[in-house]
PDB file of C-alpha atoms in Angstrom:
ATOM      1  CA  MET A   1       0.115   0.366  -0.008  1.00 50.00           C
ATOM      2  CA  LYS A   2       2.975   2.318   0.796  1.00 49.00           C
ATOM      3  CA  LEU A   3       4.479   1.687  -2.481  1.00 43.00           C
ATOM      4  CA  PHE A   4       1.535   2.736  -4.675  1.00 38.00           C
ATOM      5  CA  SER A   5       1.027   5.951  -1.971  1.00 42.00           C
ATOM      6  CA  ARG A   6       4.831   7.504  -2.792  1.00 42.00           C
ATOM      7  CA  THR A   7       3.620   6.417  -6.488  1.00 39.00           C
ATOM      8  CA  LEU A   8       0.536   8.066  -6.763  1.00 36.00           C
ATOM      9  CA  LEU A   9       1.979  11.271  -4.802  1.00 38.00           C
ATOM     10  CA  VAL A  10       4.983  11.315  -7.553  1.00 37.00           C
ATOM     11  CA  ALA A  11       2.686  10.995  -9.997  1.00 41.00           C
ATOM     12  CA  GLY A  12       0.832  13.614  -8.746  1.00 42.00           C
ATOM     13  CA  LEU A  13       3.825  16.028  -8.208  1.00 37.00           C
ATOM     14  CA  LEU A  14       5.023  15.600 -11.411  1.00 38.00           C
ATOM     15  CA  GLY A  15       1.806  16.457 -13.232  1.00 41.00           C
ATOM     16  CA  ALA A  16       1.391  19.621 -11.135  1.00 39.00           C
ATOM     17  CA  ALA A  17       5.109  20.345 -12.336  1.00 39.00           C
ATOM     18  CA  GLY A  18       4.072  19.800 -15.638  1.00 39.00           C
ATOM     19  CA  PHE A  19       0.941  21.838 -15.556  1.00 39.00           C
ATOM     20  CA  ALA A  20       2.869  24.724 -13.445  1.00 38.00           C
ATOM     21  CA  GLN A  21       5.440  24.975 -16.362  1.00 41.00           C
ATOM     22  CA  ALA A  22       2.621  24.764 -19.280  1.00 43.00           C
ATOM     23  CA  ALA A  23       2.377  28.522 -18.522  1.00 52.00           C
ATOM     24  CA  GLY A  24       6.041  29.723 -19.006  1.00 73.00           C
ATOM     25  CA  ASN A  25       7.520  32.818 -17.146  1.00 94.00           C
ATOM     26  CA  CYS A  26       5.200  34.877 -16.168  1.00 98.00           C
ATOM     27  CA  THR A  27       7.492  37.305 -14.439  1.00 98.00           C
ATOM     28  CA  VAL A  28      10.669  40.172 -15.468  1.00 98.00           C
ATOM     29  CA  SER A  29      12.410  41.213 -13.037  1.00 98.00           C
ATOM     30  CA  LEU A  30      14.930  43.991 -14.002  1.00 98.00           C
ATOM     31  CA  LYS A  31      17.310  46.328 -12.914  1.00 98.00           C
ATOM     32  CA  GLY A  32      17.989  49.631 -14.052  1.00 98.00           C
ATOM     33  CA  ASP A  33      21.288  52.472 -12.788  1.00 98.00           C
ATOM     34  CA  ASP A  34      22.630  55.274 -12.606  1.00 98.00           C
ATOM     35  CA  ALA A  35      24.724  54.330 -15.962  1.00 97.00           C
ATOM     36  CA  MET A  36      20.972  54.144 -18.048  1.00 97.00           C
ATOM     37  CA  LYS A  37      21.503  51.115 -18.051  1.00 97.00           C
ATOM     38  CA  PHE A  38      19.144  47.907 -17.972  1.00 98.00           C
ATOM     39  CA  ASP A  39      20.672  44.067 -16.766  1.00 98.00           C
ATOM     40  CA  LEU A  40      18.496  42.345 -19.617  1.00 98.00           C
ATOM     41  CA  LYS A  41      18.120  42.703 -23.455  1.00 98.00           C
ATOM     42  CA  ASP A  42      15.839  40.518 -23.740  1.00 97.00           C
ATOM     43  CA  ALA A  43      13.415  38.918 -21.746  1.00 98.00           C
ATOM     44  CA  THR A  44      11.174  36.018 -22.627  1.00 97.00           C
ATOM     45  CA  VAL A  45       7.252  35.980 -21.569  1.00 98.00           C
ATOM     46  CA  SER A  46       4.530  33.564 -22.582  1.00 96.00           C
ATOM     47  CA  ALA A  47       1.371  34.799 -23.610  1.00 94.00           C
ATOM     48  CA  ALA A  48      -0.364  31.587 -22.216  1.00 96.00           C
ATOM     49  CA  CYS A  49      -0.191  33.445 -18.808  1.00 97.00           C
ATOM     50  CA  PRO A  50      -3.196  34.393 -16.867  1.00 97.00           C
ATOM     51  CA  THR A  51      -1.140  38.149 -15.963  1.00 98.00           C
ATOM     52  CA  ILE A  52       2.632  38.875 -16.706  1.00 98.00           C
ATOM     53  CA  THR A  53       4.635  41.027 -13.784  1.00 98.00           C
ATOM     54  CA  VAL A  54       7.420  43.234 -14.887  1.00 98.00           C
ATOM     55  CA  GLU A  55       9.904  44.274 -12.000  1.00 98.00           C
ATOM     56  CA  LEU A  56      11.974  46.717 -11.773  1.00 98.00           C
ATOM     57  CA  VAL A  57      14.577  47.700  -9.070  1.00 98.00           C
ATOM     58  CA  HIS A  58      16.454  50.909  -9.125  1.00 98.00           C
ATOM     59  CA  THR A  59      20.146  49.884  -8.231  1.00 98.00           C
ATOM     60  CA  GLY A  60      21.695  53.644  -8.587  1.00 98.00           C
ATOM     61  CA  LYS A  61      21.536  56.183  -6.097  1.00 98.00           C
ATOM     62  CA  MET A  62      20.256  59.287  -7.213  1.00 98.00           C
ATOM     63  CA  PRO A  63      16.568  60.485  -7.316  1.00 97.00           C
ATOM     64  CA  ALA A  64      13.559  60.181  -9.444  1.00 97.00           C
ATOM     65  CA  ALA A  65      13.572  63.677 -10.588  1.00 95.00           C
ATOM     66  CA  THR A  66      17.216  63.694 -12.255  1.00 95.00           C
ATOM     67  CA  MET A  67      17.635  60.223 -12.997  1.00 97.00           C
ATOM     68  CA  GLY A  68      14.057  57.859 -12.573  1.00 98.00           C
ATOM     69  CA  HIS A  69      13.492  54.923 -14.310  1.00 98.00           C
ATOM     70  CA  ASN A  70      10.320  53.145 -15.186  1.00 98.00           C
ATOM     71  CA  VAL A  71       9.573  50.519 -17.744  1.00 98.00           C
ATOM     72  CA  VAL A  72       7.271  50.554 -20.544  1.00 98.00           C
ATOM     73  CA  ILE A  73       6.412  48.139 -22.964  1.00 98.00           C
ATOM     74  CA  THR A  74       4.811  48.827 -26.451  1.00 98.00           C
ATOM     75  CA  ALA A  75       5.030  47.223 -30.122  1.00 98.00           C
ATOM     76  CA  THR A  76       8.157  47.808 -30.982  1.00 98.00           C
ATOM     77  CA  LYS A  77       7.340  49.722 -34.032  1.00 98.00           C
ATOM     78  CA  ASP A  78       5.589  52.448 -31.780  1.00 98.00           C
ATOM     79  CA  MET A  79       8.596  53.034 -28.863  1.00 98.00           C
ATOM     80  CA  ASP A  80       9.858  55.947 -30.233  1.00 98.00           C
ATOM     81  CA  ALA A  81       6.176  57.757 -30.787  1.00 98.00           C
ATOM     82  CA  VAL A  82       5.164  56.167 -27.280  1.00 98.00           C
ATOM     83  CA  ALA A  83       8.550  57.822 -26.061  1.00 98.00           C
ATOM     84  CA  ARG A  84       7.721  61.214 -27.422  1.00 97.00           C
ATOM     85  CA  GLU A  85       3.907  61.333 -25.764  1.00 97.00           C
ATOM     86  CA  GLY A  86       5.385  60.416 -22.561  1.00 97.00           C
ATOM     87  CA  ILE A  87       7.495  63.167 -22.223  1.00 97.00           C
ATOM     88  CA  LYS A  88       4.265  65.624 -22.367  1.00 96.00           C
ATOM     89  CA  ALA A  89       3.353  64.100 -19.456  1.00 97.00           C
ATOM     90  CA  GLY A  90       5.986  64.415 -17.570  1.00 96.00           C
ATOM     91  CA  VAL A  91       7.560  63.115 -13.852  1.00 95.00           C
ATOM     92  CA  ALA A  92       4.140  63.706 -11.927  1.00 95.00           C
ATOM     93  CA  GLY A  93       2.559  61.391 -14.954  1.00 97.00           C
ATOM     94  CA  ASN A  94       5.673  58.926 -15.081  1.00 98.00           C
ATOM     95  CA  TYR A  95       6.553  59.786 -18.460  1.00 98.00           C
ATOM     96  CA  VAL A  96       3.551  58.066 -19.690  1.00 98.00           C
ATOM     97  CA  ASN A  97       0.758  58.835 -21.725  1.00 97.00           C
ATOM     98  CA  LYS A  98      -2.569  57.054 -19.703  1.00 93.00           C
ATOM     99  CA  ALA A  99      -4.410  57.681 -22.588  1.00 96.00           C
ATOM    100  CA  ASP A 100      -1.830  56.294 -24.863  1.00 98.00           C
ATOM    101  CA  ALA A 101      -3.391  53.022 -26.256  1.00 98.00           C
ATOM    102  CA  ARG A 102      -0.231  51.332 -27.749  1.00 98.00           C
ATOM    103  CA  VAL A 103       1.157  51.527 -24.268  1.00 98.00           C
ATOM    104  CA  ILE A 104       0.885  47.556 -22.648  1.00 98.00           C
ATOM    105  CA  ALA A 105       1.882  48.525 -20.252  1.00 98.00           C
ATOM    106  CA  ALA A 106       3.717  51.159 -17.278  1.00 98.00           C
ATOM    107  CA  THR A 107       5.429  50.904 -14.196  1.00 98.00           C
ATOM    108  CA  THR A 108       5.712  54.380 -11.985  1.00 98.00           C
ATOM    109  CA  LEU A 109       8.996  55.957 -12.367  1.00 98.00           C
ATOM    110  CA  ILE A 110      11.329  55.062  -9.084  1.00 98.00           C
ATOM    111  CA  GLY A 111      14.534  57.284  -7.720  1.00 98.00           C
ATOM    112  CA  GLY A 112      18.114  54.958  -6.461  1.00 98.00           C
ATOM    113  CA  GLY A 113      17.058  51.768  -3.742  1.00 98.00           C
ATOM    114  CA  GLN A 114      13.425  52.450  -4.932  1.00 98.00           C
ATOM    115  CA  LYS A 115      11.363  49.364  -6.230  1.00 98.00           C
ATOM    116  CA  THR A 116       8.155  48.934  -8.602  1.00 98.00           C
ATOM    117  CA  LYS A 117       6.468  46.983 -10.724  1.00 98.00           C
ATOM    118  CA  VAL A 118       3.475  46.542 -12.685  1.00 98.00           C
ATOM    119  CA  THR A 119       1.212  43.382 -13.631  1.00 98.00           C
ATOM    120  CA  PHE A 120      -1.526  43.055 -16.570  1.00 98.00           C
ATOM    121  CA  PRO A 121      -3.113  40.147 -18.690  1.00 97.00           C
ATOM    122  CA  GLY A 122      -1.032  37.724 -20.768  1.00 97.00           C
ATOM    123  CA  LYS A 123      -3.914  38.102 -23.728  1.00 96.00           C
ATOM    124  CA  LYS A 124      -2.231  41.690 -24.286  1.00 97.00           C
ATOM    125  CA  LEU A 125       0.465  39.982 -26.124  1.00 98.00           C
ATOM    126  CA  THR A 126       0.655  37.318 -28.256  1.00 97.00           C
ATOM    127  CA  ALA A 127       2.909  34.686 -29.243  1.00 97.00           C
ATOM    128  CA  GLY A 128       6.008  35.818 -31.584  1.00 97.00           C
ATOM    129  CA  GLY A 129       4.607  39.243 -31.634  1.00 97.00           C
ATOM    130  CA  ASP A 130       7.501  42.315 -32.004  1.00 98.00           C
ATOM    131  CA  TYR A 131       7.698  43.896 -28.514  1.00 98.00           C
ATOM    132  CA  THR A 132      10.249  46.325 -26.421  1.00 98.00           C
ATOM    133  CA  PHE A 133      10.436  47.264 -22.855  1.00 98.00           C
ATOM    134  CA  PHE A 134      11.909  50.965 -22.156  1.00 98.00           C
ATOM    135  CA  CYS A 135      12.704  53.572 -20.248  1.00 98.00           C
ATOM    136  CA  SER A 136      10.679  56.780 -21.057  1.00 98.00           C
ATOM    137  CA  PHE A 137      12.465  59.191 -19.100  1.00 98.00           C
ATOM    138  CA  PRO A 138      13.812  61.701 -21.028  1.00 98.00           C
ATOM    139  CA  GLY A 139      16.541  60.791 -23.280  1.00 96.00           C
ATOM    140  CA  HIS A 140      16.546  57.399 -21.566  1.00 98.00           C
ATOM    141  CA  SER A 141      14.967  55.271 -24.131  1.00 97.00           C
ATOM    142  CA  MET A 142      17.964  54.982 -26.452  1.00 96.00           C
ATOM    143  CA  LEU A 143      19.894  53.133 -23.887  1.00 96.00           C
ATOM    144  CA  MET A 144      17.370  51.379 -22.485  1.00 98.00           C
ATOM    145  CA  LYS A 145      15.357  49.680 -23.492  1.00 98.00           C
ATOM    146  CA  GLY A 146      15.015  45.494 -24.912  1.00 98.00           C
ATOM    147  CA  LYS A 147      13.429  42.692 -26.942  1.00 98.00           C
ATOM    148  CA  LEU A 148      10.699  41.326 -24.836  1.00 98.00           C
ATOM    149  CA  VAL A 149       9.969  38.061 -26.375  1.00 98.00           C
ATOM    150  CA  VAL A 150       6.683  36.128 -26.273  1.00 98.00           C
ATOM    151  CA  THR A 151       6.073  32.682 -26.365  1.00 97.00           C
ATOM    152  CA  LYS A 152       3.335  30.141 -26.498  1.00 93.00           C
TER     153      LYS A 152
END
């Protein structure tokens, strides 16, 4: 009986592990610094995730008003226009136009030593789509950007 119970337990655990992996990677963790760099140039998430979370840690020391960072996700073709529009929102608006439908997700703007995150529905992304994550603080998007790879 013990052998049967153990076998059933192992089969259940393996089945649960397979189910947990089916959704894929649902969290992106980034670090940004005072040298205007993210620690990743690309990140992978799964469109099968019910929700996707983007976490940002500002590892620098400078305040948000002078060296703030955020993470904005858009289709790659929209990045430059979204960054330009975001400047109009200013620091109080986290350099993101909240009414811009091209913004898939955006964190708040943070300064050195701070953390932020945003969670959004996985269905906002399409597997194989062309997406970019970037910092929309004025001038940062030229250096602080990366490719968001979306799998099934």
